[in-house]
């Protein structure tokens, strides 16, 4: 069975207690369960990972790029948290591996502070899902599967 990597970046381990008015009360474990459920419906395996460390996220993207080239991985759904707005290295990793990445944000970053309006990931992403709350992860998984099917 083909796989999708669901990657969460810094502070997303705090979901559930972190600014609930912005991010809701769903925990990261709930989000991961929601992703596995979406994968089950679509017939794909879901591999969920979270790290607060940029280098770890880079290593996982490199690994995922190899798995994608080998035909084992459809792509990744990636909420890079604040690294979205700061990380040229994550941009370069996505470009450099050719990994299809759907960028996800729980909140509508464009309706928030100006420093959240720019994303280093968006120009390298295959698609973007913003502002749908945690449902955005399931939408991104479905979008990635559908994109994979149409080539
Ligand atoms: C976020 C938005 C980012 O601006 C923020 O730094 C996060 C979460 C979101 O999911 O809405 O950590 O990516």
PDB file of C-alpha atoms and ligand atoms in Angstrom:
ATOM      1  CA  UNK A   1       0.000   0.000   0.000  1.00  0.00           C
ATOM      2  CA  UNK A   2       1.260   3.501  -0.801  1.00  0.00           C
ATOM      3  CA  UNK A   3       2.090   5.890   1.975  1.00  0.00           C
ATOM      4  CA  UNK A   4       1.648   9.570   2.809  1.00  0.00           C
ATOM      5  CA  UNK A   5       3.876  11.327   5.326  1.00  0.00           C
ATOM      6  CA  UNK A   6       2.119  13.797   7.654  1.00  0.00           C
ATOM      7  CA  UNK A   7       4.714  16.160   9.069  1.00  0.00           C
ATOM      8  CA  UNK A   8       4.109  18.661  11.837  1.00  0.00           C
ATOM      9  CA  UNK A   9       6.676  21.257  12.818  1.00  0.00           C
ATOM     10  CA  UNK A  10       7.374  23.384  15.889  1.00  0.00           C
ATOM     11  CA  UNK A  11       4.827  23.864  18.659  1.00  0.00           C
ATOM     12  CA  UNK A  12       2.247  21.633  17.011  1.00  0.00           C
ATOM     13  CA  UNK A  13       2.843  19.122  19.811  1.00  0.00           C
ATOM     14  CA  UNK A  14       1.080  21.741  21.971  1.00  0.00           C
ATOM     15  CA  UNK A  15      -2.185  21.503  20.016  1.00  0.00           C
ATOM     16  CA  UNK A  16      -5.139  21.196  22.364  1.00  0.00           C
ATOM     17  CA  UNK A  17      -3.766  23.627  24.948  1.00  0.00           C
ATOM     18  CA  UNK A  18      -2.021  26.135  22.660  1.00  0.00           C
ATOM     19  CA  UNK A  19      -4.114  29.263  21.919  1.00  0.00           C
ATOM     20  CA  UNK A  20      -7.380  27.304  21.635  1.00  0.00           C
ATOM     21  CA  UNK A  21      -9.214  30.328  20.223  1.00  0.00           C
ATOM     22  CA  UNK A  22      -6.875  30.163  17.198  1.00  0.00           C
ATOM     23  CA  UNK A  23      -6.103  26.446  16.885  1.00  0.00           C
ATOM     24  CA  UNK A  24      -9.071  24.781  18.625  1.00  0.00           C
ATOM     25  CA  UNK A  25      -8.982  22.143  21.350  1.00  0.00           C
ATOM     26  CA  UNK A  26      -8.012  19.160  19.203  1.00  0.00           C
ATOM     27  CA  UNK A  27      -4.744  17.532  20.282  1.00  0.00           C
ATOM     28  CA  UNK A  28      -1.957  16.380  17.965  1.00  0.00           C
ATOM     29  CA  UNK A  29      -2.946  12.771  18.761  1.00  0.00           C
ATOM     30  CA  UNK A  30      -6.501  13.606  17.597  1.00  0.00           C
ATOM     31  CA  UNK A  31      -5.106  15.153  14.397  1.00  0.00           C
ATOM     32  CA  UNK A  32      -3.000  12.071  13.740  1.00  0.00           C
ATOM     33  CA  UNK A  33      -6.051   9.829  14.300  1.00  0.00           C
ATOM     34  CA  UNK A  34      -8.056  11.996  11.872  1.00  0.00           C
ATOM     35  CA  UNK A  35      -5.266  11.613   9.297  1.00  0.00           C
ATOM     36  CA  UNK A  36      -5.148   7.819   9.686  1.00  0.00           C
ATOM     37  CA  UNK A  37      -8.932   7.709   9.306  1.00  0.00           C
ATOM     38  CA  UNK A  38      -8.716   9.745   6.072  1.00  0.00           C
ATOM     39  CA  UNK A  39      -5.942   7.430   4.858  1.00  0.00           C
ATOM     40  CA  UNK A  40      -8.064   4.381   5.677  1.00  0.00           C
ATOM     41  CA  UNK A  41     -10.942   5.764   3.594  1.00  0.00           C
ATOM     42  CA  UNK A  42      -8.602   6.406   0.661  1.00  0.00           C
ATOM     43  CA  UNK A  43      -6.580   3.207   0.934  1.00  0.00           C
ATOM     44  CA  UNK A  44      -3.248   4.773   1.846  1.00  0.00           C
ATOM     45  CA  UNK A  45      -0.969   4.285   4.860  1.00  0.00           C
ATOM     46  CA  UNK A  46      -0.314   7.387   6.948  1.00  0.00           C
ATOM     47  CA  UNK A  47       3.029   7.982   8.657  1.00  0.00           C
ATOM     48  CA  UNK A  48       2.737  10.823  11.228  1.00  0.00           C
ATOM     49  CA  UNK A  49       5.763  12.658  12.618  1.00  0.00           C
ATOM     50  CA  UNK A  50       6.308  15.866  14.602  1.00  0.00           C
ATOM     51  CA  UNK A  51       9.474  17.718  15.482  1.00  0.00           C
ATOM     52  CA  UNK A  52      10.395  21.088  16.950  1.00  0.00           C
ATOM     53  CA  UNK A  53      13.776  20.900  15.176  1.00  0.00           C
ATOM     54  CA  UNK A  54      14.349  22.235  11.675  1.00  0.00           C
ATOM     55  CA  UNK A  55      17.199  19.785  10.959  1.00  0.00           C
ATOM     56  CA  UNK A  56      15.035  16.808  11.861  1.00  0.00           C
ATOM     57  CA  UNK A  57      12.281  18.040   9.514  1.00  0.00           C
ATOM     58  CA  UNK A  58      14.906  18.435   6.760  1.00  0.00           C
ATOM     59  CA  UNK A  59      16.169  14.876   7.288  1.00  0.00           C
ATOM     60  CA  UNK A  60      12.623  13.513   7.094  1.00  0.00           C
ATOM     61  CA  UNK A  61      11.953  15.432   3.853  1.00  0.00           C
ATOM     62  CA  UNK A  62      15.163  14.048   2.331  1.00  0.00           C
ATOM     63  CA  UNK A  63      14.176  10.516   3.384  1.00  0.00           C
ATOM     64  CA  UNK A  64      10.652  11.060   2.007  1.00  0.00           C
ATOM     65  CA  UNK A  65      12.096  12.318  -1.293  1.00  0.00           C
ATOM     66  CA  UNK A  66      13.968   9.030  -1.716  1.00  0.00           C
ATOM     67  CA  UNK A  67      10.843   7.003  -0.852  1.00  0.00           C
ATOM     68  CA  UNK A  68       8.865   9.074  -3.378  1.00  0.00           C
ATOM     69  CA  UNK A  69      11.428   8.435  -6.108  1.00  0.00           C
ATOM     70  CA  UNK A  70      11.268   4.705  -5.280  1.00  0.00           C
ATOM     71  CA  UNK A  71       7.485   4.743  -5.738  1.00  0.00           C
ATOM     72  CA  UNK A  72       6.750   4.001  -2.059  1.00  0.00           C
ATOM     73  CA  UNK A  73       5.451   7.389  -0.982  1.00  0.00           C
ATOM     74  CA  UNK A  74       2.841   9.602  -2.669  1.00  0.00           C
ATOM     75  CA  UNK A  75       4.060  12.748  -0.919  1.00  0.00           C
ATOM     76  CA  UNK A  76       3.793  14.722   2.286  1.00  0.00           C
ATOM     77  CA  UNK A  77       1.239  16.881   4.074  1.00  0.00           C
ATOM     78  CA  UNK A  78       3.274  19.453   5.955  1.00  0.00           C
ATOM     79  CA  UNK A  79       2.372  21.989   8.609  1.00  0.00           C
ATOM     80  CA  UNK A  80       5.739  23.619   9.189  1.00  0.00           C
ATOM     81  CA  UNK A  81       4.375  25.966  11.880  1.00  0.00           C
ATOM     82  CA  UNK A  82       6.499  29.089  12.280  1.00  0.00           C
ATOM     83  CA  UNK A  83       9.269  27.648  10.064  1.00  0.00           C
ATOM     84  CA  UNK A  84       6.868  28.355   7.193  1.00  0.00           C
ATOM     85  CA  UNK A  85       7.697  32.020   7.568  1.00  0.00           C
ATOM     86  CA  UNK A  86      11.440  31.714   8.185  1.00  0.00           C
ATOM     87  CA  UNK A  87      12.963  28.643   6.552  1.00  0.00           C
ATOM     88  CA  UNK A  88      14.767  28.890   3.233  1.00  0.00           C
ATOM     89  CA  UNK A  89      16.244  25.478   4.128  1.00  0.00           C
ATOM     90  CA  UNK A  90      12.814  23.799   4.100  1.00  0.00           C
ATOM     91  CA  UNK A  91      12.005  25.507   0.780  1.00  0.00           C
ATOM     92  CA  UNK A  92      15.271  24.177  -0.655  1.00  0.00           C
ATOM     93  CA  UNK A  93      14.638  20.657   0.719  1.00  0.00           C
ATOM     94  CA  UNK A  94      11.229  20.437  -0.957  1.00  0.00           C
ATOM     95  CA  UNK A  95      12.617  21.788  -4.240  1.00  0.00           C
ATOM     96  CA  UNK A  96      15.766  19.703  -4.000  1.00  0.00           C
ATOM     97  CA  UNK A  97      14.001  16.395  -3.402  1.00  0.00           C
ATOM     98  CA  UNK A  98      11.074  16.997  -5.766  1.00  0.00           C
ATOM     99  CA  UNK A  99       8.779  15.668  -3.021  1.00  0.00           C
ATOM    100  CA  UNK A 100       5.111  16.588  -3.630  1.00  0.00           C
ATOM    101  CA  UNK A 101       4.178  18.570  -0.511  1.00  0.00           C
ATOM    102  CA  UNK A 102       0.807  19.975   0.470  1.00  0.00           C
ATOM    103  CA  UNK A 103       1.323  22.902   2.834  1.00  0.00           C
ATOM    104  CA  UNK A 104      -1.274  23.012   5.611  1.00  0.00           C
ATOM    105  CA  UNK A 105      -2.167  25.683   8.142  1.00  0.00           C
ATOM    106  CA  UNK A 106      -4.916  25.194  10.690  1.00  0.00           C
ATOM    107  CA  UNK A 107      -5.571  28.924  10.947  1.00  0.00           C
ATOM    108  CA  UNK A 108      -6.053  31.362   8.087  1.00  0.00           C
ATOM    109  CA  UNK A 109      -2.560  32.838   8.231  1.00  0.00           C
ATOM    110  CA  UNK A 110      -3.567  35.618   5.812  1.00  0.00           C
ATOM    111  CA  UNK A 111      -6.114  36.967   8.294  1.00  0.00           C
ATOM    112  CA  UNK A 112      -3.460  37.125  11.035  1.00  0.00           C
ATOM    113  CA  UNK A 113      -0.289  39.147  11.719  1.00  0.00           C
ATOM    114  CA  UNK A 114       1.589  40.392   8.618  1.00  0.00           C
ATOM    115  CA  UNK A 115       4.644  38.218   9.463  1.00  0.00           C
ATOM    116  CA  UNK A 116       2.466  35.151   8.816  1.00  0.00           C
ATOM    117  CA  UNK A 117       1.455  36.290   5.321  1.00  0.00           C
ATOM    118  CA  UNK A 118       4.683  35.195   3.666  1.00  0.00           C
ATOM    119  CA  UNK A 119       5.495  31.514   3.231  1.00  0.00           C
ATOM    120  CA  UNK A 120       8.842  30.167   2.046  1.00  0.00           C
ATOM    121  CA  UNK A 121       7.107  26.844   1.448  1.00  0.00           C
ATOM    122  CA  UNK A 122       4.280  27.947  -0.858  1.00  0.00           C
ATOM    123  CA  UNK A 123       6.423  28.442  -4.015  1.00  0.00           C
ATOM    124  CA  UNK A 124       7.765  24.886  -3.563  1.00  0.00           C
ATOM    125  CA  UNK A 125       4.432  23.285  -2.586  1.00  0.00           C
ATOM    126  CA  UNK A 126       2.187  21.193  -4.841  1.00  0.00           C
ATOM    127  CA  UNK A 127      -0.850  22.664  -3.063  1.00  0.00           C
ATOM    128  CA  UNK A 128      -1.908  24.698  -0.056  1.00  0.00           C
ATOM    129  CA  UNK A 129      -4.763  24.210   2.445  1.00  0.00           C
ATOM    130  CA  UNK A 130      -5.261  27.128   4.800  1.00  0.00           C
ATOM    131  CA  UNK A 131      -7.862  28.065   7.390  1.00  0.00           C
ATOM    132  CA  UNK A 132     -10.022  24.927   7.545  1.00  0.00           C
ATOM    133  CA  UNK A 133      -8.979  24.060  11.079  1.00  0.00           C
ATOM    134  CA  UNK A 134      -7.676  20.538  11.611  1.00  0.00           C
ATOM    135  CA  UNK A 135      -9.983  19.266   8.829  1.00  0.00           C
ATOM    136  CA  UNK A 136      -7.365  20.775   6.502  1.00  0.00           C
ATOM    137  CA  UNK A 137      -5.130  17.751   7.115  1.00  0.00           C
ATOM    138  CA  UNK A 138      -7.786  15.353   5.758  1.00  0.00           C
ATOM    139  CA  UNK A 139      -8.477  17.693   2.820  1.00  0.00           C
ATOM    140  CA  UNK A 140      -4.749  17.791   2.039  1.00  0.00           C
ATOM    141  CA  UNK A 141      -4.453  13.986   2.204  1.00  0.00           C
ATOM    142  CA  UNK A 142      -7.366  13.619  -0.201  1.00  0.00           C
ATOM    143  CA  UNK A 143      -5.930  16.299  -2.490  1.00  0.00           C
ATOM    144  CA  UNK A 144      -2.554  14.576  -2.564  1.00  0.00           C
ATOM    145  CA  UNK A 145      -4.138  11.222  -3.432  1.00  0.00           C
ATOM    146  CA  UNK A 146      -6.231  12.817  -6.195  1.00  0.00           C
ATOM    147  CA  UNK A 147      -3.224  14.680  -7.594  1.00  0.00           C
ATOM    148  CA  UNK A 148      -1.253  11.411  -7.579  1.00  0.00           C
ATOM    149  CA  UNK A 149      -4.015   9.747  -9.570  1.00  0.00           C
ATOM    150  CA  UNK A 150      -4.103  12.378 -12.281  1.00  0.00           C
ATOM    151  CA  UNK A 151      -0.321  12.413 -12.414  1.00  0.00           C
TER     152      UNK A 151
HETATM  153  C1  LIG B   1       0.265  27.489  11.731  1.00  0.00           C
HETATM  154  C2  LIG B   1       0.374  28.989  11.444  1.00  0.00           C
HETATM  155  C3  LIG B   1       1.782  29.498  11.743  1.00  0.00           C
HETATM  156  O1  LIG B   1       1.852  30.896  11.484  1.00  0.00           O
HETATM  157  C4  LIG B   1       2.126  29.255  13.207  1.00  0.00           C
HETATM  158  O2  LIG B   1       3.442  29.655  13.464  1.00  0.00           O
HETATM  159  C5  LIG B   1       1.905  27.840  13.611  1.00  0.00           C
HETATM  160  C6  LIG B   1       0.702  27.156  13.143  1.00  0.00           C
HETATM  161  C7  LIG B   1      -1.175  26.973  11.539  1.00  0.00           C
HETATM  162  O3  LIG B   1      -1.339  25.767  11.482  1.00  0.00           O
HETATM  163  O4  LIG B   1      -2.126  27.777  11.489  1.00  0.00           O
HETATM  164  O5  LIG B   1       2.660  27.277  14.391  1.00  0.00           O
HETATM  165  O6  LIG B   1       1.090  26.794  10.805  1.00  0.00           O
END
